[in-house]
XYZ file of C-alpha atoms in Angstrom:
725
model
C 203.672 -169.311 63.462
C 201.260 -166.946 61.714
C 197.594 -167.711 62.441
C 195.553 -168.793 59.390
C 193.427 -166.110 57.733
C 189.971 -167.650 57.592
C 187.580 -166.704 54.800
C 184.643 -169.062 55.431
C 183.289 -171.425 58.072
C 180.579 -174.029 58.620
C 179.284 -176.290 61.351
C 181.050 -179.592 61.899
C 180.149 -182.712 63.831
C 180.584 -183.357 67.542
C 180.710 -179.747 68.765
C 183.037 -178.424 66.110
C 183.337 -175.735 63.448
C 185.277 -176.116 60.198
C 187.178 -173.013 59.072
C 188.656 -172.530 55.593
C 191.637 -170.230 55.001
C 192.462 -168.183 51.914
C 194.423 -171.085 50.397
C 191.566 -173.578 50.813
C 193.136 -175.347 53.801
C 190.574 -176.477 56.386
C 190.940 -176.308 60.166
C 188.785 -177.914 62.842
C 187.926 -175.965 66.006
C 186.565 -178.534 68.438
C 185.708 -178.652 72.119
C 185.674 -175.470 74.152
C 182.569 -173.306 74.262
C 180.357 -172.330 71.355
C 181.539 -168.708 71.710
C 185.163 -169.817 71.290
C 184.445 -172.237 68.434
C 182.619 -169.499 66.521
C 185.079 -166.688 67.394
C 181.900 -165.008 68.630
C 182.461 -163.683 72.176
C 178.948 -162.245 72.317
C 177.238 -165.336 70.846
C 175.587 -163.095 68.264
C 172.914 -164.836 66.228
C 173.348 -165.629 62.555
C 170.957 -162.745 61.842
C 173.418 -160.093 63.098
C 174.028 -157.242 60.622
C 177.690 -156.294 61.050
C 178.668 -157.904 57.750
C 181.761 -159.388 59.394
C 180.595 -163.001 59.710
C 182.111 -165.666 57.444
C 179.668 -168.468 58.211
C 177.220 -170.042 60.638
C 177.812 -172.484 63.482
C 174.601 -173.695 65.083
C 172.207 -170.744 65.381
C 175.098 -168.307 65.786
C 177.375 -166.332 63.487
C 180.992 -167.371 62.936
C 183.763 -164.770 62.641
C 187.317 -165.199 61.314
C 188.991 -164.392 64.644
C 188.335 -163.147 68.160
C 189.024 -159.493 67.338
C 186.530 -159.532 64.461
C 183.975 -161.152 66.753
C 184.516 -158.325 69.251
C 184.151 -155.763 66.453
C 180.816 -157.325 65.486
C 179.646 -157.226 69.113
C 180.644 -153.572 69.332
C 178.734 -152.819 66.136
C 175.585 -154.490 67.481
C 175.776 -152.699 70.830
C 176.264 -149.269 69.260
C 173.784 -149.699 66.413
C 170.974 -151.564 68.197
C 171.382 -150.675 71.877
C 173.030 -147.241 71.764
C 170.213 -145.479 73.643
C 169.318 -148.439 75.876
C 170.005 -148.392 79.620
C 172.482 -151.001 80.780
C 169.876 -152.664 82.991
C 167.525 -153.074 80.010
C 169.993 -154.330 77.395
C 169.676 -158.016 78.180
C 165.885 -158.128 78.043
C 166.362 -158.070 74.282
C 169.962 -159.301 73.963
C 169.319 -162.471 76.005
C 165.506 -162.759 76.240
C 163.763 -165.204 78.542
C 161.949 -166.787 75.573
C 165.316 -168.197 74.466
C 165.791 -169.914 77.840
C 167.943 -167.076 79.189
C 167.713 -165.258 82.520
C 168.091 -161.572 81.589
C 167.861 -160.413 85.204
C 170.701 -162.674 86.317
C 172.672 -161.709 83.187
C 172.309 -158.006 84.121
C 173.476 -158.613 87.689
C 176.568 -160.494 86.533
C 177.549 -157.801 84.040
C 177.138 -155.088 86.669
C 179.231 -157.127 89.095
C 181.995 -157.602 86.525
C 182.027 -153.969 85.304
C 180.896 -151.817 88.230
C 179.040 -149.589 85.752
C 175.884 -147.782 86.848
C 172.730 -149.473 85.519
C 171.122 -146.151 84.645
C 173.739 -145.338 82.011
C 173.196 -146.069 78.324
C 175.455 -147.912 75.921
C 176.058 -144.682 74.011
C 177.344 -142.928 77.148
C 180.206 -145.384 77.659
C 183.697 -144.315 76.667
C 185.981 -146.686 74.777
C 187.500 -148.277 77.890
C 184.098 -148.720 79.534
C 182.617 -150.258 76.400
C 185.533 -152.708 76.229
C 184.890 -153.620 79.859
C 181.173 -154.103 79.128
C 181.938 -156.357 76.150
C 184.437 -158.285 78.259
C 181.719 -158.936 80.817
C 179.386 -160.246 78.089
C 182.144 -162.562 76.872
C 182.635 -163.785 80.434
C 178.933 -164.491 80.939
C 178.573 -166.189 77.553
C 181.591 -168.319 78.359
C 184.933 -168.336 76.541
C 186.779 -171.579 76.996
C 189.338 -172.575 74.408
C 189.279 -175.978 72.769
C 191.565 -177.518 70.168
C 192.533 -176.222 66.719
C 193.994 -178.649 64.213
C 194.460 -178.698 60.479
C 192.237 -181.220 58.722
C 194.662 -183.468 56.854
C 194.217 -184.574 53.278
C 194.361 -188.302 52.703
C 193.746 -190.967 50.096
C 193.236 -194.727 50.168
C 192.623 -197.157 47.333
C 190.628 -200.380 47.182
C 191.386 -202.927 44.480
C 188.671 -205.153 43.010
C 188.872 -207.973 40.511
C 186.882 -208.504 37.338
C 184.168 -210.144 39.435
C 183.972 -207.124 41.725
C 185.461 -208.947 44.717
C 188.314 -207.476 46.798
C 191.822 -208.409 45.667
C 194.023 -208.998 48.698
C 197.776 -209.503 48.860
C 198.546 -207.376 45.791
C 201.825 -205.436 45.875
C 201.394 -201.705 45.421
C 203.267 -198.419 45.627
C 201.487 -195.170 46.493
C 203.332 -192.040 45.321
C 202.802 -188.340 46.008
C 204.817 -185.160 46.438
C 204.960 -183.011 49.571
C 204.539 -179.243 49.476
C 208.327 -178.813 49.406
C 208.704 -181.062 46.351
C 209.924 -184.253 48.051
C 208.529 -187.479 46.598
C 206.957 -189.842 49.134
C 206.330 -193.557 48.567
C 204.327 -196.102 50.527
C 204.878 -199.778 49.699
C 202.683 -202.614 50.852
C 200.165 -205.330 50.037
C 196.411 -204.865 49.908
C 194.543 -206.219 52.946
C 191.691 -208.740 52.995
C 189.320 -206.006 51.814
C 191.602 -205.133 48.926
C 192.561 -201.836 50.560
C 195.901 -200.058 50.688
C 197.334 -198.023 53.531
C 196.178 -194.432 53.899
C 198.425 -191.781 52.353
C 198.308 -188.605 54.464
C 199.352 -185.627 52.334
C 198.684 -182.709 54.752
C 197.518 -180.559 51.825
C 195.721 -181.405 48.590
C 198.082 -183.383 46.368
C 198.031 -185.713 43.389
C 198.283 -189.313 44.665
C 199.223 -192.159 42.304
C 198.786 -195.913 42.722
C 201.290 -198.179 40.967
C 200.427 -201.865 40.507
C 202.293 -204.800 38.932
C 201.968 -205.221 35.174
C 201.775 -208.985 34.533
C 203.136 -210.641 31.439
C 200.586 -211.627 28.768
C 198.131 -214.193 30.012
C 199.032 -213.708 33.664
C 196.690 -212.133 36.196
C 197.704 -209.785 38.973
C 197.930 -212.789 41.312
C 199.797 -214.964 38.835
C 196.831 -217.301 38.340
C 196.292 -216.933 34.592
C 197.724 -218.946 31.724
C 201.088 -218.926 33.468
C 199.801 -219.975 36.855
C 202.455 -220.031 39.509
C 204.696 -217.565 37.686
C 205.722 -214.432 39.537
C 205.255 -210.947 38.205
C 208.462 -208.997 37.644
C 208.379 -206.288 40.369
C 210.011 -203.792 38.012
C 207.061 -203.983 35.619
C 204.505 -201.575 37.002
C 201.770 -199.341 35.699
C 200.127 -196.274 37.145
C 196.692 -197.706 37.839
C 195.129 -194.588 39.317
C 195.913 -190.952 39.990
C 193.530 -188.817 42.044
C 193.664 -185.723 44.217
C 193.692 -186.424 47.952
C 190.629 -185.272 49.872
C 189.971 -183.895 53.370
C 189.964 -186.687 55.949
C 186.873 -185.649 57.878
C 186.440 -189.012 59.571
C 189.769 -188.501 61.274
C 189.026 -184.896 62.158
C 185.696 -185.695 63.799
C 186.994 -188.801 65.543
C 189.384 -188.963 68.444
C 192.098 -190.617 66.391
C 195.423 -188.961 67.173
C 197.212 -192.313 67.392
C 195.819 -193.377 64.049
C 196.983 -190.189 62.361
C 200.434 -190.609 63.848
C 200.533 -194.152 62.509
C 199.405 -193.049 59.059
C 201.923 -190.212 59.007
C 204.705 -192.564 59.990
C 203.904 -194.761 57.007
C 204.317 -191.824 54.646
C 206.778 -189.809 56.712
C 209.936 -190.048 54.625
C 210.854 -191.398 51.224
C 213.782 -193.311 52.641
C 211.802 -194.985 55.391
C 208.848 -195.818 53.193
C 211.050 -197.564 50.634
C 211.622 -200.308 53.210
C 208.929 -202.939 53.355
C 208.210 -203.941 56.914
C 208.145 -207.591 57.931
C 206.826 -207.476 61.483
C 206.241 -210.605 63.497
C 202.797 -211.252 64.863
C 202.549 -210.068 68.474
C 201.890 -212.697 71.124
C 198.258 -213.163 72.025
C 197.308 -211.822 75.434
C 194.069 -211.097 77.220
C 194.855 -207.362 77.265
C 195.764 -205.592 73.996
C 199.339 -204.325 74.021
C 200.271 -200.701 73.363
C 201.586 -201.764 69.978
C 198.280 -203.384 69.067
C 196.431 -200.219 70.058
C 198.728 -198.060 67.950
C 198.114 -200.318 64.955
C 194.343 -200.043 65.197
C 192.828 -199.252 61.795
C 192.445 -195.528 61.122
C 189.027 -193.918 60.704
C 187.445 -194.390 57.290
C 189.566 -192.432 54.808
C 188.603 -191.139 51.344
C 188.692 -194.198 49.064
C 189.088 -194.537 45.295
C 188.053 -197.872 43.776
C 190.278 -199.417 41.112
C 188.880 -202.390 39.194
C 190.780 -205.037 37.204
C 189.749 -204.932 33.565
C 190.572 -208.494 32.494
C 193.369 -210.744 31.325
C 195.871 -209.690 28.669
C 195.947 -211.879 25.575
C 199.106 -213.942 25.335
C 199.260 -213.607 21.548
C 198.804 -209.862 21.319
C 202.191 -208.166 21.672
C 200.684 -204.715 21.445
C 198.547 -205.479 24.474
C 201.635 -205.758 26.659
C 201.671 -201.992 26.936
C 198.098 -201.827 28.199
C 197.370 -201.258 31.831
C 196.324 -204.415 33.610
C 193.990 -202.296 35.722
C 191.311 -200.036 34.315
C 191.880 -196.364 35.051
C 188.288 -195.447 35.786
C 189.444 -193.028 38.501
C 192.586 -191.850 36.794
C 193.045 -188.161 36.078
C 195.332 -188.380 33.025
C 198.240 -186.085 32.432
C 201.977 -185.546 32.260
C 204.328 -184.629 35.086
C 206.191 -181.495 33.985
C 209.330 -180.580 35.919
C 211.294 -177.358 35.516
C 214.829 -177.656 36.961
C 217.077 -174.630 37.569
C 220.883 -174.777 37.348
C 222.839 -171.596 38.170
C 226.333 -173.078 37.671
C 227.013 -170.926 34.593
C 225.399 -167.800 36.032
C 225.125 -166.417 39.547
C 225.961 -169.785 41.164
C 223.339 -168.879 43.753
C 220.450 -170.900 45.099
C 217.233 -169.483 43.659
C 215.329 -170.452 46.802
C 212.442 -168.055 47.307
C 211.889 -167.292 43.616
C 208.138 -166.645 43.175
C 206.403 -168.562 40.396
C 203.051 -169.711 39.139
C 202.306 -172.445 36.587
C 199.884 -171.201 33.944
C 197.978 -172.611 31.011
C 198.768 -170.853 27.743
C 195.948 -170.106 25.329
C 197.145 -167.976 22.441
C 198.441 -164.722 23.910
C 196.742 -165.122 27.282
C 197.524 -167.198 30.354
C 195.450 -168.439 33.272
C 196.537 -170.406 36.358
C 196.601 -174.112 35.533
C 195.028 -174.818 38.921
C 192.011 -172.604 39.595
C 192.624 -169.969 42.289
C 196.251 -171.095 42.624
C 198.335 -168.666 44.680
C 201.871 -167.617 43.813
C 204.349 -170.159 45.178
C 208.056 -169.866 45.905
C 210.884 -172.122 44.803
C 212.354 -174.335 47.507
C 215.873 -175.645 48.074
C 215.475 -178.379 45.480
C 215.468 -175.884 42.581
C 212.586 -177.767 40.979
C 209.000 -176.964 40.059
C 206.856 -180.043 39.435
C 203.272 -180.021 38.223
C 200.920 -182.610 36.765
C 199.418 -181.245 33.555
C 196.341 -182.683 31.778
C 196.955 -184.089 28.307
C 196.780 -181.505 25.551
C 197.424 -178.498 27.794
C 200.255 -176.086 27.045
C 201.840 -174.687 30.187
C 204.483 -172.130 31.103
C 205.893 -170.260 34.098
C 205.523 -166.688 35.254
C 208.550 -165.888 37.423
C 209.539 -163.188 39.911
C 207.150 -160.282 40.273
C 205.724 -161.209 36.863
C 203.945 -163.982 38.799
C 201.702 -161.349 40.398
C 198.150 -161.491 39.091
C 198.110 -157.889 37.864
C 201.189 -158.368 35.640
C 201.831 -161.819 34.064
C 203.097 -160.555 30.728
C 206.061 -162.883 30.106
C 205.253 -166.622 30.147
C 208.476 -168.637 30.006
C 209.647 -172.199 29.264
C 206.479 -173.300 27.525
C 205.813 -177.004 26.838
C 202.803 -179.106 25.853
C 201.616 -182.196 27.748
C 201.338 -184.580 24.813
C 199.112 -187.634 25.110
C 201.238 -190.733 25.604
C 203.942 -189.006 27.656
C 204.421 -189.516 31.380
C 207.182 -186.983 32.062
C 208.560 -183.762 30.630
C 211.695 -182.218 32.128
C 212.824 -178.689 31.249
C 216.420 -178.086 32.348
C 216.912 -174.333 32.718
C 220.505 -173.110 32.847
C 221.197 -169.616 34.164
C 223.818 -168.135 31.839
C 225.934 -165.097 32.704
C 227.600 -162.546 30.453
C 226.417 -160.363 27.607
C 225.970 -163.081 24.972
C 222.156 -163.123 24.916
C 220.433 -165.514 22.471
C 216.653 -165.134 22.678
C 216.032 -168.414 20.825
C 217.695 -170.340 23.653
C 215.057 -169.156 26.117
C 212.673 -171.463 24.229
C 212.859 -175.093 25.432
C 214.802 -177.232 22.941
C 214.170 -180.996 22.845
C 217.471 -182.751 23.597
C 216.424 -186.258 24.589
C 213.406 -188.515 24.165
C 213.265 -191.887 25.890
C 210.054 -193.886 25.856
C 207.385 -191.730 27.469
C 209.792 -189.049 28.713
C 211.050 -185.900 26.986
C 213.901 -183.699 28.177
C 214.295 -180.090 27.053
C 216.980 -177.483 27.679
C 216.561 -173.723 27.922
C 218.521 -170.757 29.224
C 217.914 -168.015 31.755
C 219.982 -164.936 30.879
C 220.439 -161.612 32.611
C 218.224 -160.213 29.865
C 215.618 -162.869 30.690
C 215.505 -161.626 34.289
C 215.344 -158.071 32.952
C 212.479 -158.781 30.551
C 210.143 -160.519 32.997
C 210.844 -158.178 35.950
C 208.156 -155.522 36.180
C 209.040 -151.894 35.553
C 206.826 -149.775 37.804
C 205.094 -146.642 36.534
C 204.517 -143.368 38.361
C 200.806 -144.247 38.567
C 201.578 -147.591 40.207
C 203.965 -145.871 42.604
C 201.212 -143.457 43.628
C 198.808 -146.347 44.220
C 201.253 -148.439 46.249
C 202.384 -145.543 48.469
C 198.980 -143.913 48.949
C 199.069 -144.371 52.738
C 202.502 -142.767 53.166
C 202.936 -139.115 54.253
C 202.456 -136.630 51.405
C 206.123 -135.594 51.249
C 207.186 -139.238 50.998
C 204.648 -139.897 48.233
C 205.961 -136.931 46.249
C 209.574 -138.025 46.682
C 208.811 -141.589 45.543
C 206.803 -140.319 42.561
C 209.775 -138.233 41.403
C 211.872 -141.416 41.094
C 209.391 -143.058 38.698
C 208.694 -139.797 36.900
C 212.308 -139.782 35.723
C 213.506 -136.791 37.786
C 216.925 -138.222 38.828
C 219.815 -136.417 37.101
C 222.717 -138.264 35.465
C 226.330 -137.086 35.716
C 229.578 -138.750 34.691
C 229.711 -141.234 37.579
C 226.501 -140.853 39.589
C 222.748 -140.464 39.416
C 221.385 -137.859 41.815
C 217.920 -136.868 42.939
C 216.941 -133.945 45.163
C 213.722 -134.471 47.131
C 211.947 -132.021 49.402
C 211.543 -132.975 53.055
C 208.448 -132.064 55.110
C 210.270 -129.027 56.585
C 211.004 -127.673 53.096
C 214.716 -128.515 53.103
C 216.313 -130.746 50.473
C 217.628 -134.291 50.840
C 219.924 -135.726 48.173
C 219.713 -139.376 47.050
C 222.724 -140.758 45.174
C 223.224 -143.907 43.111
C 226.906 -144.564 42.397
C 227.822 -146.085 39.035
C 228.905 -149.254 40.859
C 225.288 -149.806 41.946
C 224.566 -151.015 38.404
C 227.743 -152.988 37.666
C 226.042 -156.396 37.896
C 223.440 -155.261 35.372
C 226.085 -153.924 32.964
C 227.885 -157.280 33.141
C 224.817 -159.350 32.211
C 222.335 -157.149 30.301
C 223.428 -155.775 26.891
C 220.712 -153.095 27.003
C 222.336 -151.408 30.030
C 225.217 -149.468 28.511
C 225.406 -146.294 30.612
C 223.848 -144.455 33.544
C 221.070 -143.043 31.370
C 219.843 -146.561 30.572
C 220.276 -147.511 34.246
C 218.135 -144.564 35.327
C 215.484 -145.347 32.730
C 215.350 -149.150 33.048
C 216.776 -150.283 36.403
C 215.801 -147.772 39.078
C 212.037 -148.179 38.298
C 212.279 -151.981 38.671
C 212.504 -151.602 42.445
C 209.154 -151.886 44.229
C 207.900 -148.370 45.199
C 207.295 -149.541 48.778
C 211.037 -150.192 49.058
C 211.848 -146.563 48.235
C 208.942 -145.445 50.431
C 210.342 -147.125 53.556
C 213.866 -145.881 52.771
C 212.800 -142.249 52.227
C 210.348 -142.126 55.129
C 212.976 -143.296 57.645
C 215.479 -140.807 56.198
C 212.972 -137.949 56.525
C 212.145 -138.927 60.105
C 215.784 -138.638 61.189
C 216.484 -135.462 59.210
C 219.022 -136.995 56.810
C 220.745 -134.686 54.333
C 222.148 -137.259 51.908
C 221.515 -140.970 51.294
C 223.625 -143.316 49.181
C 222.055 -146.362 47.473
C 224.628 -149.012 46.553
C 222.320 -151.557 44.883
C 218.701 -152.017 43.882
C 217.326 -154.311 41.193
C 219.953 -156.682 39.770
C 219.789 -160.047 37.960
C 222.723 -162.218 39.041
C 224.061 -161.367 42.468
C 222.910 -162.490 45.898
C 219.476 -163.809 46.789
C 216.305 -163.415 44.741
C 215.164 -160.423 46.840
C 216.941 -157.907 44.596
C 215.789 -159.754 41.462
C 212.124 -159.332 42.390
C 212.439 -155.679 43.429
C 211.917 -155.955 47.191
C 215.571 -155.441 48.165
C 217.597 -152.228 48.488
C 221.167 -151.675 49.743
C 222.338 -148.501 51.499
C 226.022 -147.541 51.736
C 225.998 -144.354 53.784
C 223.879 -141.565 55.237
C 224.697 -137.931 55.990
C 223.204 -136.374 59.119
C 224.082 -132.985 60.643
C 226.928 -132.614 58.174
C 228.497 -135.975 59.091
C 228.721 -138.925 56.689
C 228.155 -142.288 58.393
C 229.227 -145.453 56.570
C 227.519 -148.834 56.840
C 230.867 -150.592 56.952
C 233.254 -152.074 59.489
C 236.221 -154.402 59.933
C 236.406 -157.588 61.963
C 237.109 -157.257 65.684
C 239.853 -159.228 67.414
C 237.140 -161.090 69.317
C 235.485 -162.156 66.051
C 238.839 -163.277 64.682
C 239.444 -165.341 67.818
C 235.992 -166.931 67.513
C 236.593 -167.721 63.843
C 239.930 -169.351 64.685
C 238.329 -171.419 67.447
C 235.550 -172.630 65.166
C 237.953 -173.491 62.355
C 240.048 -175.620 64.714
C 236.920 -177.273 66.120
C 235.627 -178.079 62.620
C 238.974 -179.622 61.649
C 238.961 -181.880 64.700
C 235.318 -182.877 64.207
C 236.083 -184.039 60.667
C 238.842 -186.378 61.816
C 237.600 -189.959 62.015
C 240.325 -191.304 64.290
C 241.152 -188.676 66.886
C 243.826 -189.223 69.507
C 242.935 -188.856 73.204
C 244.721 -185.507 73.213
C 242.677 -184.345 70.224
C 239.435 -185.428 71.909
C 240.429 -183.463 74.984
C 241.207 -180.429 72.849
C 237.884 -180.738 70.998
C 235.945 -180.854 74.259
C 237.846 -177.801 75.481
C 236.966 -175.868 72.325
C 233.295 -176.799 72.650
C 233.292 -175.609 76.248
C 235.008 -172.322 75.344
C 232.819 -171.515 72.323
C 229.782 -169.994 74.159
C 231.984 -167.527 76.030
C 233.826 -166.665 72.803
C 230.496 -165.922 71.111
C 229.469 -163.639 73.976
C 232.783 -161.759 73.797
C 232.364 -161.279 70.037
C 228.810 -159.989 70.473
C 229.806 -157.587 73.241
C 232.659 -156.218 71.133
C 230.384 -155.407 68.170
C 227.574 -153.489 69.879
C 229.576 -150.313 70.773
C 230.861 -149.963 67.199
C 227.531 -148.916 65.650
C 227.155 -145.142 65.450
C 223.978 -143.693 66.950
C 222.958 -142.089 63.622
C 223.138 -145.423 61.793
C 221.307 -147.197 64.584
C 218.597 -144.521 64.539
C 218.008 -144.940 60.806
C 217.883 -148.741 60.993
C 215.545 -148.626 64.000
C 213.140 -146.349 62.120
C 213.195 -148.736 59.170
C 212.245 -151.671 61.383
C 209.303 -149.700 62.750
C 207.943 -149.194 59.218
C 205.099 -151.605 58.395
C 206.497 -152.134 54.881
C 209.871 -153.448 56.108
C 210.421 -157.110 57.006
C 214.223 -157.500 57.046
C 217.273 -155.360 57.761
C 220.810 -156.752 57.612
C 223.753 -154.485 58.439
C 227.332 -154.709 59.771
C 226.125 -154.748 63.388
C 222.689 -156.363 63.534
C 220.706 -158.966 61.576
C 216.912 -158.656 61.671
C 215.391 -161.508 59.655
C 211.748 -160.804 60.538
C 210.527 -157.518 61.983
C 207.076 -159.032 62.574
C 208.146 -161.800 64.965
C 208.746 -159.445 67.941
C 212.149 -161.065 68.551
C 215.171 -158.797 68.943
C 217.702 -158.634 66.081
C 220.753 -160.857 66.435
C 224.275 -159.440 66.581
C 226.271 -159.674 63.367
C 229.504 -161.389 64.435
C 230.527 -162.294 60.858
C 230.029 -165.988 61.592
C 228.382 -167.050 58.310
C 228.184 -166.033 54.674
C 225.145 -163.799 55.067
C 226.680 -161.913 57.990
C 229.996 -161.407 56.170
C 228.141 -160.224 53.046
C 226.501 -157.426 55.039
C 229.620 -156.031 56.738
C 229.781 -153.341 54.009
C 226.185 -152.131 53.656
C 222.642 -152.065 55.026
C 220.137 -154.309 53.243
C 216.386 -153.612 53.354
C 213.658 -156.108 52.393
C 210.063 -154.929 52.115
C 206.848 -156.884 52.533
C 205.106 -158.347 49.478
C 202.379 -160.742 50.577
C 201.367 -161.935 47.117
C 204.930 -162.906 46.217
C 205.319 -164.795 49.490
C 208.113 -162.549 50.774
C 208.261 -160.570 53.985
C 206.123 -162.887 56.165
């Protein structure tokens, strides 16, 4: 798991420091030593001048991580103590007036480092300075404590007209998780009128639904129709607030309570069931169950107050909320749903997006400082929108802050609505109708509106950014000069078009020429779905520059490093084939390379060992699906399960020798490039170059592995779009 990138910090309670990451998520560092809690191995004071601190914890500076804390210590030693003898450093660094013992400090550091006391800080080489700083860290004390994310939570308390708690009231708490799953917590308010605590992990909109009584009836059924029961299907949203950090939990030792609270909101299916637990027997010693059900620490609470009885004679009043919405943040839930049945038929998981507010010709994130998000498996984007706001989506690399030129699927959150659904159908072929990109109202039921819109190949084309030569120069500025020049020539329009290919000659660092070729087939998907792409000239002008310059940079740099003579690109940007990586410009496919006069193809056939493994797995799957297996079939199934690991090993061992050294060299150089995060080829599958794990062998055992038996795929890193982590 990638460590959070902290941007600010502050002191917490009970020997703790609260860190905040770039997305606003808070983490508690508790226990351990002050040096560890502050990421400050030298316990530098808050007055230190390195400029690297992100906050203050106690009288000391707080740094985002240990390495930054070391960098700050190094800065202080070299800027303040550079000409100071080692045996005099701690008279000022740890003076006696601050209850330190500088003499003892000096002796310990000398013991740990073995450095001569007469030397100065400035005379130490890099290794010696590291050793000196390590000794300071050891003396100051570096003992790790506990790091945990501070959860977000929300609780409600219900009060009657008289201000007294309303107990025993049925309620439903609703919220959505970060992956779009709706969670529900059902229950009855306790004697204090409080609900359970909804733990949302990150900031989320939390709604409270309460019964809506018939006219003249109170929430407890004690009005004009005393004794009558409220229809459980008649409910109103009584409150909707954003969950808040649960500091009381974070500062308390309440792991069991958090587990209990999480369990109550853990899954939509489980939370739909109302528990009816029997009272535990009374004993002198509390049982484990009683301890686990201890009330959680005080959670953030929103108060909801009953507004009064509904008049029996006023029909119009039936629609009014029985509970005043003094804490309600009004708005409409807008959901954009994607359906690719008529287009690529592919899951759009990973598609970057951001929800924006539209004001004339400009857009701004609906939620302040909102980062680009990526579509999950559910193919839905859901956002609560304040009444009166017009919202839209920026998709793909158009979601990046510096672009955002094509807002799509715009709707307005009209007052009186509760839900808007925009059903977006991906539509293949060349029949592009721009008007159908605009949401068209197809159904209106009560407080819900349903729209339909289309996503064409031309839609993908229009919102995908076309990079300029200036942008290419900016994005590749840290690459070697020859690589920068080669990449610039692509966006400058230097490639030459012939009858069936596009070719580009680029100069290598040694002065020789390397040829890059795009076959006509590299653009076939675009010709099938984008009317504007009619020939190779239009492909050169409009498609090749839609690939991120860092993708070409990594490709060319690895080719230069191995002395390649020719490189064949089989696919770049495309709208309706494969995953979203090609559609957002971070994917590139390579068909072959030419080295030392020899052409090497990224292509292979299945081995006999892979065929045997596939046959074994097919037979095993057939038997596993059978509901009523015979004893002989059970025996056979167990045999297949026992044989499968060895069959996998044989398939893996058969593949490794098939990869030519030239191809392996090129792929290895790609993986060493900081811009590259994935490489998939006929022999190896590397899903994350940053995780230090070795690539897995491609044994053609799933769809992704089979897809890459004919080419090498490269994915480059794009942090803002959420790809390449």
